[in-house]
Amino acid sequence: MGTSCTLNWQKVINMDKQTEKLIDRWLFHAAKSGDLKLPLGRAAEKPEIKEVKDEKGAKGKKSSRRPDKKVMPAAAPQVAFDRFTTEALQFLTAAGVVTQKHNQYYVQNQFTGAFSAAKSGVGFVPAASRVEAVVPFADRGGALHRDKVRIRVTGFGRGRMTARVEAIVEPFSGEYLARLAGPARGADDLQLAELVDLPDRPYVLVSLPAAAKKKKRKGDADESLIYLTRTTQQKQYMREHQSGGYSRAQAFVFEPSGRAVREDRKGDLERLRLRFMLPEDFEKSLIPSKSDLTRKVKAEMKNKARQRVEGRYIFTIDGEDAKDFDDAISVTRRPNGYELDVHIADVSFFVKPGTPLFDEALKRGNSYYLAGGVIPMLPEILSNEFCSLKPKTERLAFTARMFFDATGRMTGHEIFRSVIYIDKRYTYKEAHLDLKKKSSLLAPALELADILIARRDREGRIDLNIAEQKAVYDKQGRFRGIDVQQRLNSHRLVEECMLSANQAVANQANRHGIPVLHRNHESMPPEKLEKLNRYLEKYASRLKIRGVDQKEIGRVLAHEGLDPVREVFQFLLLRSFMQANYMPESKGHWGLAFEEYAHFTSPIRRFADLVTHLQLASHLDKEKRVFNMGELEYFGREASRLERIAFEAERADKKLLAVRAMGNRIGESFNCWLSGFTPDRLFVALTDFPAEGEISAMAVDRRGEIRVIDDFSVYAGKLQKTLSLGDKFKVRLLRADPIEMALQFEPERF
């Protein structure tokens, strides 16, 4: 959603400005006329714009007939082919925007898709498989976030497609949390309400029963929170503008849904489910019976095609409160190096393509981890029982066996379906303590992990190794303390083994032509690198990053000259990274410095891993591939989208928990550091508590607007002080707002 997801096809093709303007104009004419047959030249060295003339006029004889204005679309620019034009056509054809028929090209100008609203009010609709259309605020046609709409393309500019909403095909039928804002001007007896959990927070009209208007809701600070559902009715009202004055506007009429607004942990979880459309409990028909699963597993244990892994010490290492143990490890010393087995629960045996359970896993995309519980991708009888590698049990597994020489170079690997017996389960802390013993059975695994860490660091992997503060809450959301999560040797051991398995699977898929979902991570954009270098020039002048090569960034991170600003630089560096995604194409993982990488190790909680398991299984069984490239591309988009939703939901949950925990600490002082700013507010990160908050511009500047000096500093007029990212100071808590999920502070002293 938002501009970060809008694909700029001009950047994909890297064409020059002249070609970009030409193709933009060409597409604009085509979209305006609707499925216009486009005149295209051939084999020109440079793109030219040639107006298509009337045939009679072209022969030099003037026609006495006045040209008909309706024929104007035929005067679309003729586009001569060059390399960039060809690439643009190929891209737009693959994306579904342009169709080729008998050596002619046609532009589709209508699409249907889900409407996503940005904070600014601009909308985005997936117009084709790889392109989003931008919908200006004035062209939304009353559409709300998550509505299914039909759009018409209105033009192309700067390599982007713009459109307007022609119809709301399917309004979102869920519930909305709203804050009542008083009577709607010029709309009879209707109330105005703000939909507080939508990105653009639009105002809508509400029809309230007389009793509901007078009823006060206990626990609501402003007594105005309510859950609403939409009706099909629309009415006009007078909308007030921030600059003053009113204008006539039209909005949908909503009515109370009947759900009570709760100010407790259960209410917060309900709100998060509705806000992010998180999955509900599994329907009973989707949950396999224990007797059926037991019978199938017993039969599969006898399958001779499965390899029994014996004579190895197989163990799991997980968090103290973990319930789903989907990976196990065994490491054996060899005369010339090490043999590493990573055993993953064979979820593909239980979840088959085309079944309702597979479709449900696709719909969920991954598991969602909220404080005090998890919304699983698979039913608990699978994730916590039959696909959980519990100690002292036999389990069906998928094994990646890897061979390393003494330097940590992977010399070979094989992937097979297996039966394993898990000897022991460790928590991270238990494994860390066990590794200190001379007789530890985990010693070979740590030896190999240390060798792999050294090798991967030399190859350029970016490893920030930041200790993380984590607030601990109980199931009711009550704050219980702060846990500083240090990366132990046991954490690093597991990480290196899992990375190796994912790398081996990606290599296996590429070598044998097995289409899977690769985990790709693009390099840092040049503009982000420039920003980092501007920071270093200002605050660590001896240092400069000479290119986006990982080794260059590692060199700067290792330099002692970075120490005074290390924390802020690492913060900025993390913000500079591109977001990883899932695609059928293998493009490598920049952050890990891997040329090929796929996710294989968590099929219980990640749909992308399950897809990889199913594709590998079909290859091992010498069957036809389960999924084609088109299906994999769709799965990759969905897995990436749902991963972002899971991240946002978990982030919102942490904000809500922090607000609840700080609710009884109004007026207290806290240490913080400046983490960001906009002209209307400062953002701060607390050092005493894992939470972030904001300071309004009025608290630091009499004009109510902060003067931004550059990307890293601002001038606060009221304080008569320049503030830079990373500056530490004290703040006083003014407000903990659960609706805004925000903590409001004021500066105490510098």
XYZ file of C-alpha atoms in Angstrom:
750
model
C 0.000 0.000 0.000
C 1.115 3.529 -0.538
C 3.842 4.901 -2.670
C 6.391 2.385 -1.464
C 4.513 -0.356 -3.328
C 3.754 1.590 -6.506
C 5.965 0.206 -9.234
C 7.620 2.845 -11.375
C 8.134 0.972 -14.629
C 10.371 3.715 -15.980
C 12.906 2.826 -13.283
C 12.620 -0.866 -14.134
C 13.576 -0.180 -17.731
C 16.114 2.615 -16.986
C 15.173 4.506 -20.145
C 16.256 8.048 -20.880
C 13.918 11.021 -20.333
C 13.151 11.467 -24.034
C 11.994 7.869 -24.437
C 10.083 8.025 -21.154
C 8.114 11.106 -22.268
C 7.424 9.534 -25.653
C 6.046 6.296 -24.220
C 4.089 8.157 -21.536
C 2.428 10.259 -24.246
C 1.775 7.208 -26.381
C 0.153 5.308 -23.495
C -1.843 8.397 -22.510
C -3.415 8.670 -25.974
C -4.075 4.938 -26.017
C -5.761 4.930 -22.601
C -7.913 7.949 -23.466
C -9.314 6.325 -26.593
C -9.702 2.849 -25.089
C -8.112 -0.204 -26.711
C -6.655 1.980 -29.455
C -4.612 0.278 -32.154
C -1.243 1.902 -31.693
C 0.815 2.952 -34.733
C 4.358 1.724 -34.222
C 7.389 2.322 -36.384
C 10.263 -0.154 -36.801
C 14.062 -0.184 -36.448
C 14.652 3.466 -35.648
C 17.870 4.369 -33.870
C 16.205 7.117 -31.847
C 12.577 7.417 -30.785
C 10.605 9.969 -32.726
C 7.119 11.391 -32.373
C 5.263 11.307 -35.680
C 1.736 12.581 -35.880
C -0.565 10.351 -37.929
C -2.086 12.520 -40.700
C -5.194 12.156 -42.764
C -4.414 10.023 -45.825
C -5.669 12.661 -48.257
C -3.698 15.391 -46.572
C -0.594 13.228 -46.680
C -0.586 13.329 -50.503
C -0.334 17.097 -50.526
C -3.921 17.731 -51.610
C -5.901 19.671 -49.059
C -9.213 18.205 -48.118
C -12.184 20.595 -48.147
C -13.883 18.497 -45.477
C -13.451 19.894 -42.007
C -11.695 17.401 -39.712
C -13.983 15.606 -37.312
C -12.950 16.097 -33.666
C -14.064 12.555 -32.857
C -11.221 11.195 -34.981
C -8.600 12.924 -32.795
C -7.533 9.787 -30.876
C -6.074 8.448 -34.106
C -3.493 11.227 -33.858
C -1.661 9.329 -31.179
C 2.112 9.637 -31.474
C 3.767 7.030 -33.618
C 6.451 5.321 -31.579
C 9.554 4.089 -33.307
C 11.129 0.961 -31.847
C 14.413 1.212 -30.044
C 15.812 -0.879 -27.206
C 13.973 1.068 -24.518
C 10.660 0.991 -26.346
C 10.977 -2.760 -26.803
C 11.801 -3.284 -23.130
C 8.890 -1.062 -22.086
C 6.518 -3.042 -24.299
C 7.806 -6.343 -22.972
C 7.403 -5.176 -19.394
C 3.915 -3.708 -19.900
C 2.806 -6.792 -21.831
C 4.030 -9.106 -19.062
C 2.273 -6.877 -16.530
C -1.035 -7.129 -18.409
C -1.310 -3.422 -19.290
C -0.568 -3.904 -22.989
C -1.872 -6.734 -25.182
C -0.301 -7.791 -28.473
C -2.531 -9.034 -31.303
C -1.251 -9.661 -34.823
C 1.778 -7.371 -34.411
C -0.404 -4.579 -33.039
C -0.492 -3.363 -29.452
C -3.560 -2.439 -27.411
C -3.704 -0.716 -24.040
C -6.232 -1.937 -21.477
C -7.831 1.016 -19.745
C -10.119 -0.649 -17.173
C -9.147 -2.814 -14.196
C -10.768 -4.179 -11.058
C -8.947 -4.544 -7.744
C -8.749 -3.765 -4.043
C -8.510 -0.077 -3.168
C -5.731 0.886 -0.727
C -5.680 4.346 0.812
C -2.515 6.169 1.850
C -2.316 8.576 4.777
C -2.465 11.511 2.351
C -5.791 10.341 0.925
C -4.320 9.208 -2.394
C -5.421 5.701 -3.389
C -3.731 2.760 -5.074
C -5.269 -0.106 -7.023
C -3.402 -3.082 -8.531
C -4.074 -2.490 -12.207
C -2.164 -5.514 -13.428
C 0.178 -8.179 -12.158
C 3.135 -5.839 -11.628
C 1.708 -2.308 -11.760
C -0.375 -0.233 -9.357
C -2.534 2.649 -10.548
C -2.434 5.896 -8.570
C -5.887 7.333 -7.788
C -5.877 11.046 -6.824
C -8.057 12.009 -3.851
C -10.564 13.832 -6.087
C -11.049 10.693 -8.222
C -11.760 8.179 -5.412
C -15.523 8.240 -5.999
C -16.246 7.629 -2.306
C -14.151 4.441 -2.167
C -12.755 3.457 1.215
C -9.683 1.444 2.123
C -10.219 -2.295 1.300
C -13.160 -1.729 -1.096
C -13.103 -3.644 -4.375
C -13.366 -1.064 -7.153
C -13.389 -0.718 -10.919
C -11.020 1.927 -12.239
C -10.482 3.610 -15.590
C -6.976 4.663 -16.610
C -6.785 8.434 -17.067
C -3.195 8.770 -18.160
C 0.474 7.975 -17.819
C 3.171 10.271 -16.520
C 6.694 9.821 -15.203
C 6.412 6.101 -15.772
C 3.252 5.745 -13.667
C -0.362 5.009 -14.400
C -3.097 7.265 -13.000
C -6.770 6.329 -12.787
C -10.155 7.243 -11.381
C -12.667 5.019 -9.600
C -15.681 4.364 -11.820
C -17.603 2.089 -9.461
C -17.371 0.411 -6.075
C -17.862 -3.191 -7.125
C -17.825 -4.706 -3.640
C -17.755 -2.488 -0.526
C -15.754 -3.837 2.412
C -18.262 -5.616 4.635
C -16.319 -5.637 7.907
C -16.505 -3.448 10.976
C -14.775 -0.117 11.545
C -13.693 1.488 14.804
C -14.854 5.122 14.776
C -14.808 8.207 16.956
C -18.014 10.263 16.885
C -17.337 13.918 16.064
C -20.745 15.528 16.580
C -23.685 16.392 14.302
C -23.043 16.506 10.563
C -23.749 19.953 9.169
C -26.502 19.921 6.556
C -27.260 16.189 6.916
C -30.554 16.054 8.856
C -30.121 14.014 12.048
C -26.891 12.249 11.097
C -23.664 12.255 13.098
C -20.153 12.688 11.750
C -17.566 10.022 12.645
C -13.861 9.495 11.946
C -12.747 5.977 10.983
C -9.664 5.987 13.204
C -8.071 2.726 12.037
C -7.996 3.465 8.299
C -4.753 4.969 6.932
C -6.398 8.203 5.697
C -8.899 8.412 8.623
C -11.887 9.541 6.526
C -15.064 11.059 7.944
C -18.369 9.281 7.338
C -22.005 9.792 8.281
C -23.612 7.758 11.070
C -27.246 7.066 11.712
C -27.615 6.539 15.464
C -30.730 5.381 17.323
C -31.946 7.983 19.811
C -30.987 5.756 22.754
C -27.441 5.319 21.475
C -26.901 9.078 21.276
C -27.533 9.487 24.975
C -25.754 6.357 26.127
C -22.315 6.804 27.699
C -19.756 4.069 27.371
C -17.912 3.360 30.573
C -14.148 3.402 30.153
C -14.069 5.554 27.005
C -12.095 8.728 27.726
C -14.165 10.761 25.260
C -17.286 8.552 25.422
C -17.414 8.520 21.649
C -15.879 5.250 20.439
C -18.115 2.930 18.474
C -17.904 0.051 16.002
C -19.709 0.693 12.715
C -20.807 -1.179 9.607
C -21.551 0.413 6.257
C -24.953 0.651 4.609
C -25.473 1.092 0.856
C -26.922 4.564 1.406
C -24.998 7.754 0.622
C -25.925 11.294 1.664
C -24.532 14.779 1.265
C -23.297 17.046 4.046
C -21.258 20.222 4.456
C -17.605 19.327 4.982
C -15.497 21.751 6.994
C -12.019 22.561 5.683
C -8.957 23.051 7.868
C -8.333 26.412 6.215
C -11.905 27.487 7.026
C -15.193 27.385 5.186
C -17.401 24.527 4.016
C -18.057 22.639 0.803
C -20.668 20.072 -0.133
C -19.460 16.459 0.066
C -20.955 13.005 -0.171
C -20.293 10.072 2.144
C -21.602 6.620 2.979
C -24.024 6.277 5.863
C -22.911 3.881 8.610
C -24.739 2.360 11.538
C -23.649 0.764 14.845
C -22.553 -2.862 14.472
C -23.550 -3.834 17.993
C -20.020 -4.802 19.073
C -19.034 -3.198 22.385
C -15.796 -1.208 22.552
C -13.648 -2.690 25.313
C -10.717 -1.036 27.063
C -8.923 -4.258 28.030
C -6.558 -6.742 26.399
C -9.382 -8.658 24.740
C -10.702 -5.422 23.278
C -7.250 -4.501 21.932
C -6.902 -7.894 20.234
C -10.368 -7.516 18.685
C -9.379 -4.125 17.366
C -6.133 -5.458 15.857
C -7.986 -8.317 14.173
C -10.436 -5.885 12.564
C -7.823 -3.262 11.667
C -5.493 -5.690 9.903
C -8.121 -8.281 8.883
C -6.288 -10.965 10.838
C -7.636 -14.528 10.561
C -10.317 -15.829 12.884
C -10.262 -19.290 14.486
C -10.149 -22.281 12.129
C -13.453 -23.736 11.033
C -13.979 -27.233 12.398
C -14.063 -28.693 8.888
C -10.438 -27.562 8.375
C -9.057 -29.323 11.450
C -7.987 -32.917 10.709
C -8.820 -35.521 13.321
C -6.075 -36.925 15.518
C -7.002 -40.532 14.652
C -6.740 -39.885 10.892
C -3.392 -38.149 11.287
C -2.032 -40.939 13.496
C -3.067 -43.573 10.978
C -1.479 -41.707 8.034
C 1.762 -41.051 9.915
C 2.133 -44.713 10.944
C 1.734 -45.790 7.330
C 4.211 -43.157 6.090
C 6.811 -44.188 8.657
C 7.072 -47.486 6.738
C 7.618 -45.740 3.412
C 10.967 -47.037 2.118
C 11.451 -43.882 0.085
C 12.009 -42.047 3.366
C 15.492 -42.164 4.788
C 15.815 -42.979 8.488
C 18.399 -40.699 10.053
C 20.173 -42.681 12.761
C 23.423 -42.539 14.723
C 23.329 -38.747 15.117
C 22.555 -36.550 18.111
C 19.487 -34.586 16.976
C 18.420 -31.599 19.068
C 16.188 -28.511 18.955
C 16.920 -25.045 20.365
C 14.009 -22.642 20.836
C 12.700 -19.887 23.070
C 11.447 -20.701 26.552
C 7.790 -20.138 25.648
C 7.944 -21.750 22.170
C 5.253 -24.288 21.297
C 5.962 -25.121 17.657
C 9.354 -26.764 17.170
C 9.729 -26.916 13.395
C 13.508 -27.315 13.069
C 16.130 -29.686 14.496
C 19.893 -29.894 14.016
C 22.634 -32.497 14.053
C 26.322 -31.854 13.350
C 29.007 -34.486 12.881
C 32.763 -33.912 12.665
C 34.390 -35.484 9.592
C 38.112 -35.920 8.795
C 37.961 -33.127 6.218
C 35.340 -30.906 7.838
C 31.753 -31.153 9.063
C 28.433 -32.699 8.105
C 25.373 -30.628 9.012
C 21.813 -31.934 8.982
C 18.943 -29.463 9.288
C 15.680 -31.338 9.805
C 12.425 -29.478 9.150
C 8.957 -30.792 9.966
C 7.485 -32.289 6.780
C 4.389 -30.089 6.589
C 3.989 -30.935 2.888
C 2.921 -34.455 3.866
C -0.077 -33.062 5.768
C -1.050 -30.026 3.649
C -1.682 -30.854 -0.006
C -2.321 -28.386 -2.852
C -5.960 -27.908 -3.833
C -7.266 -28.826 -0.388
C -9.258 -26.415 1.821
C -6.417 -26.440 4.352
C -3.890 -25.366 1.699
C -6.225 -22.563 0.585
C -6.572 -21.438 4.202
C -2.784 -21.399 4.625
C -2.506 -19.239 1.490
C -5.190 -16.911 2.848
C -3.291 -16.512 6.149
C 0.184 -16.313 4.593
C 2.011 -16.743 7.892
C 1.468 -16.940 11.624
C 0.837 -13.716 13.544
C 2.626 -13.308 16.875
C 0.860 -11.005 19.315
C 1.679 -10.624 22.995
C 0.358 -13.560 24.975
C -0.564 -15.693 21.985
C -0.275 -16.535 18.315
C -2.698 -16.684 15.387
C -1.287 -19.773 13.637
C -1.101 -20.431 9.914
C -2.019 -24.076 10.506
C -4.341 -25.716 13.065
C -2.706 -26.448 16.415
C -3.020 -30.214 15.980
C -0.442 -29.813 13.199
C 1.674 -26.855 14.344
C 1.887 -27.932 18.000
C 1.622 -31.698 17.621
C 2.200 -33.697 14.417
C 4.503 -31.097 12.809
C 6.235 -30.187 16.052
C 9.641 -31.798 16.567
C 9.181 -32.630 20.228
C 11.918 -34.378 22.214
C 11.865 -38.176 22.580
C 9.553 -38.569 19.570
C 9.809 -39.834 15.997
C 8.703 -37.362 13.359
C 8.393 -37.072 9.580
C 10.870 -34.514 8.323
C 12.467 -32.871 5.313
C 16.247 -32.977 5.724
C 18.882 -30.756 4.163
C 22.263 -32.469 4.565
C 25.280 -30.258 3.915
C 29.013 -30.932 3.766
C 31.599 -28.292 4.716
C 35.366 -28.270 4.556
C 37.491 -26.913 7.405
C 37.164 -23.334 6.074
C 33.350 -23.375 6.084
C 32.965 -23.754 2.312
C 29.918 -25.829 1.411
C 31.280 -28.638 -0.766
C 28.015 -30.470 -1.362
C 24.455 -31.023 -0.199
C 21.452 -33.286 -0.621
C 17.751 -32.852 0.189
C 15.571 -35.809 1.169
C 12.435 -36.776 3.094
C 13.248 -38.490 6.344
C 12.185 -40.018 9.634
C 14.038 -38.643 12.645
C 14.159 -39.203 16.394
C 14.662 -36.012 18.436
C 17.034 -36.666 21.343
C 16.689 -33.434 23.315
C 15.105 -30.009 23.420
C 17.107 -27.002 24.679
C 16.051 -23.435 25.368
C 18.504 -20.797 24.142
C 19.719 -20.177 27.674
C 20.119 -23.905 28.401
C 22.097 -24.422 25.198
C 24.268 -21.397 25.969
C 25.181 -22.849 29.367
C 25.672 -26.351 27.943
C 28.122 -25.015 25.356
C 30.429 -23.917 28.165
C 30.973 -27.555 29.162
C 33.970 -29.353 27.697
C 31.864 -32.466 27.153
C 28.976 -30.652 25.469
C 27.292 -32.654 22.718
C 26.587 -29.316 21.016
C 30.312 -28.509 20.645
C 30.638 -29.641 16.979
C 27.682 -27.434 16.043
C 29.237 -24.382 17.703
C 32.611 -25.098 16.050
C 30.956 -25.132 12.648
C 28.875 -22.039 13.443
C 31.996 -20.074 14.434
C 33.710 -21.062 11.178
C 30.627 -20.072 9.141
C 30.308 -16.739 10.966
C 33.937 -15.859 10.221
C 33.595 -16.884 6.574
C 30.337 -15.006 5.991
C 31.649 -11.894 7.685
C 34.648 -11.982 5.325
C 32.271 -12.367 2.373
C 30.511 -9.162 3.365
C 27.433 -10.137 5.363
C 26.013 -7.113 7.219
C 25.623 -8.112 10.861
C 24.712 -5.265 13.232
C 24.495 -7.480 16.347
C 22.281 -5.026 18.268
C 21.082 -5.952 21.761
C 17.297 -5.548 21.844
C 15.097 -4.461 24.726
C 11.839 -6.374 24.943
C 8.899 -5.532 27.171
C 7.417 -8.634 28.793
C 3.630 -8.856 29.178
C 1.324 -11.539 30.470
C -1.705 -12.907 28.581
C -3.869 -10.080 29.949
C -1.452 -7.506 28.548
C -0.101 -6.474 31.954
C 3.496 -5.242 31.927
C 5.831 -7.601 33.800
C 9.285 -6.192 33.152
C 11.990 -5.598 30.550
C 14.122 -8.334 29.037
C 17.355 -7.231 27.350
C 17.774 -9.806 24.597
C 21.461 -10.442 24.016
C 22.470 -12.649 21.108
C 23.899 -15.740 22.735
C 26.150 -18.324 21.100
C 23.109 -20.593 20.940
C 21.209 -17.972 18.894
C 24.089 -17.653 16.455
C 24.465 -21.433 16.195
C 20.828 -21.867 15.128
C 20.947 -18.865 12.773
C 24.002 -20.136 10.885
C 22.553 -23.625 10.487
C 19.232 -22.289 9.189
C 20.957 -19.883 6.787
C 23.017 -22.777 5.418
C 19.919 -24.902 4.845
C 18.098 -22.079 3.051
C 21.156 -21.457 0.903
C 21.503 -25.159 0.039
C 17.835 -25.455 -0.953
C 18.053 -22.396 -3.216
C 21.145 -23.873 -4.894
C 19.428 -27.248 -5.293
C 16.394 -25.575 -6.874
C 18.502 -23.545 -9.300
C 20.739 -26.477 -10.312
C 17.819 -28.817 -11.010
C 15.429 -26.235 -12.442
C 12.918 -26.590 -9.606
C 10.747 -23.454 -9.495
C 10.421 -22.277 -5.886
C 9.838 -18.983 -4.087
C 13.197 -17.287 -3.599
C 13.795 -14.816 -0.796
C 15.262 -11.821 -2.606
C 16.750 -8.707 -1.065
C 17.850 -5.863 -3.327
C 20.872 -3.684 -2.694
C 20.581 -0.281 -1.082
C 19.330 2.447 -3.469
C 21.986 5.055 -4.408
C 19.993 7.896 -2.811
C 20.015 6.069 0.548
C 23.779 5.608 0.271
C 24.173 9.331 -0.411
C 22.163 10.138 2.720
C 24.337 7.853 4.851
C 27.458 9.499 3.480
C 26.042 12.958 4.226
C 25.577 11.832 7.818
C 29.114 10.471 8.031
C 30.518 13.659 6.494
C 28.805 15.730 9.177
C 29.346 13.551 12.242
C 32.230 11.175 11.375
C 34.195 13.037 8.729
C 36.989 10.456 8.417
C 34.575 7.829 7.096
C 32.872 7.355 3.758
C 31.050 4.418 2.152
C 32.518 3.968 -1.331
C 29.643 2.134 -3.034
C 26.831 -0.237 -2.023
C 29.121 -3.253 -1.728
C 28.470 -5.060 1.563
C 32.184 -5.217 2.382
C 32.364 -1.426 2.169
C 29.556 -1.075 4.709
C 31.224 -3.701 6.900
C 34.476 -1.740 6.768
C 32.729 1.385 8.064
C 30.881 -0.559 10.768
C 34.167 -2.031 11.997
C 35.942 1.350 12.122
C 36.539 2.753 15.594
C 35.901 6.255 14.252
C 32.211 5.343 14.080
C 31.959 4.682 17.836
C 30.660 8.148 18.906
C 27.683 7.912 16.506
C 27.461 4.133 16.055
C 23.959 3.780 17.512
C 22.452 6.451 15.254
C 24.344 5.246 12.173
C 23.090 1.681 12.659
C 19.571 3.074 13.083
C 19.865 4.978 9.787
C 21.466 1.986 8.080
C 18.535 -0.258 9.012
C 16.134 2.322 7.601
C 18.112 2.354 4.363
C 17.649 -1.340 3.623
C 15.167 -2.444 1.000
C 12.402 -4.802 2.056
C 12.972 -8.444 1.166
C 10.296 -10.240 -0.865
C 9.329 -13.581 -2.376
C 9.653 -14.180 -6.121
C 10.049 -17.188 -8.450
C 13.174 -15.524 -9.875
C 16.434 -15.923 -7.953
C 18.061 -12.517 -7.464
C 20.105 -13.132 -4.333
C 20.063 -11.660 -0.855
C 22.122 -8.475 -0.617
C 22.086 -8.130 3.183
C 23.339 -11.680 3.699
C 25.741 -11.489 0.729
C 24.203 -14.674 -0.732
C 23.918 -15.112 -4.495
C 20.954 -17.460 -4.004
C 18.587 -17.807 -1.083
C 15.158 -19.321 -0.362
C 13.080 -19.902 2.753
C 12.834 -23.574 3.681
C 13.086 -23.776 7.468
C 9.638 -22.662 8.745
C 6.769 -24.295 6.791
C 4.642 -24.359 9.960
C 4.460 -20.570 10.080
C 5.393 -19.318 6.578
C 3.419 -20.146 3.447
C 6.419 -19.467 1.177
C 8.359 -22.253 2.929
C 5.424 -24.640 2.498
C 5.367 -23.928 -1.256
C 9.096 -24.673 -1.451
C 8.590 -27.971 0.387
C 5.807 -29.013 -2.011
C 7.921 -28.211 -5.075
C 10.885 -30.136 -3.666
C 8.632 -33.094 -2.835
C 7.328 -33.254 -6.419
C 10.916 -33.253 -7.684
C 11.970 -36.038 -5.306
C 8.907 -38.096 -6.225
C 9.635 -37.447 -9.938
C 6.167 -36.032 -10.415
C 4.955 -33.063 -12.420
C 5.681 -29.718 -10.754
C 2.868 -28.793 -8.386
C 2.859 -25.090 -9.281
C 3.658 -23.219 -12.485
C 5.477 -19.879 -12.668
C 2.249 -17.874 -12.812
C 0.996 -19.475 -9.603
C 4.360 -18.983 -7.927
C 4.374 -15.302 -8.860
C 0.918 -14.910 -7.285
C 1.965 -16.847 -4.175
C 5.059 -14.653 -3.869
C 3.047 -11.426 -4.034
C 0.553 -12.700 -1.463
C 3.245 -14.023 0.886
C 5.107 -10.694 0.700
C 1.911 -8.682 1.249
C 0.765 -10.757 4.215
C 4.247 -10.672 5.727
C 4.038 -6.854 5.729
C 0.595 -7.030 7.363
C 1.952 -9.352 10.062
C 4.823 -6.928 10.698
C 2.455 -3.943 10.949
C 0.050 -5.840 13.234
C 2.829 -6.929 15.577
C 4.220 -3.367 15.599
C 0.784 -1.920 16.401
C 0.381 -4.478 19.188
C 3.655 -3.348 20.774
C 2.500 0.277 20.571
C -0.821 -0.551 22.222
C 0.869 -2.514 24.981
C 3.307 0.337 25.624
C 0.451 2.850 25.799
C -1.448 0.646 28.261
C 1.673 0.084 30.371
C 2.440 3.820 30.512
C -1.147 4.895 31.172
C -0.589 5.213 34.938
C 2.753 7.052 34.565
C 1.483 10.413 33.310
C 3.758 13.211 34.532
C 6.805 10.977 35.024
C 10.195 11.767 33.474
C 12.065 9.504 31.051
C 15.411 9.507 29.290
C 15.190 9.454 25.494
C 17.031 10.195 22.267
C 15.870 11.942 19.095
C 14.985 9.315 16.474
C 13.309 11.433 13.793
C 11.311 14.545 12.957
C 8.851 16.217 10.616
C 7.946 19.931 10.496
C 5.090 19.327 12.961
C 6.666 16.928 15.508
C 9.737 15.253 16.942
C 10.020 11.494 17.411
C 11.845 10.086 20.409
C 12.890 6.609 21.552
C 12.958 5.968 25.288
C 16.111 4.489 26.788
C 14.441 3.285 30.016
C 11.560 1.471 28.348
C 11.213 -0.137 24.880
C 8.780 2.408 23.461
C 8.678 5.387 21.117
C 6.747 8.626 21.375
C 6.394 12.093 19.910
C 6.680 15.755 20.884
C 4.394 18.264 19.172
C 5.936 21.244 17.376
C 4.184 23.655 19.762
C 6.232 22.225 22.642
C 9.533 23.197 20.990
C 8.676 26.149 18.736
C 6.294 29.081 19.287
C 5.261 29.116 15.630
C 4.072 25.534 15.849
C 6.428 24.509 13.067
C 9.887 23.019 13.480
C 12.593 24.449 11.219
C 14.310 21.535 9.474
C 17.994 22.283 8.894
C 18.900 19.101 7.007
C 18.132 15.370 7.052
C 19.661 14.985 10.510
C 18.980 18.160 12.515
C 16.296 20.738 13.335
C 16.159 24.065 15.131
C 13.754 24.308 18.075
C 13.003 28.017 18.481
C 11.426 27.827 21.933
C 14.471 25.969 23.214
C 16.918 28.089 21.199
C 18.768 24.898 20.378
C 19.706 22.787 17.381
C 18.735 19.147 17.846
C 20.417 16.314 15.950
C 19.464 12.666 15.561
C 20.773 10.758 18.547
C 20.744 13.732 20.938
C 19.792 12.578 24.418
C 17.539 14.489 26.794
C 14.746 14.105 29.323
C 11.024 14.232 28.559
C 7.837 14.239 30.626
C 4.912 12.027 29.658
C 1.806 14.094 28.914
C -0.581 11.570 27.455
C -0.917 7.879 26.637
C -3.537 7.631 23.880
C -4.711 4.075 23.029
C -6.795 5.263 20.064
C -3.839 6.980 18.414
C -1.528 4.230 19.768
C 0.819 7.053 20.716
C 2.711 8.470 23.696
C 2.835 12.284 23.874
C 5.801 13.935 25.613
C 7.200 17.388 26.277
C 10.903 18.198 26.692
C 12.020 18.588 30.285
C 15.618 19.663 29.973
C 18.613 19.296 27.664
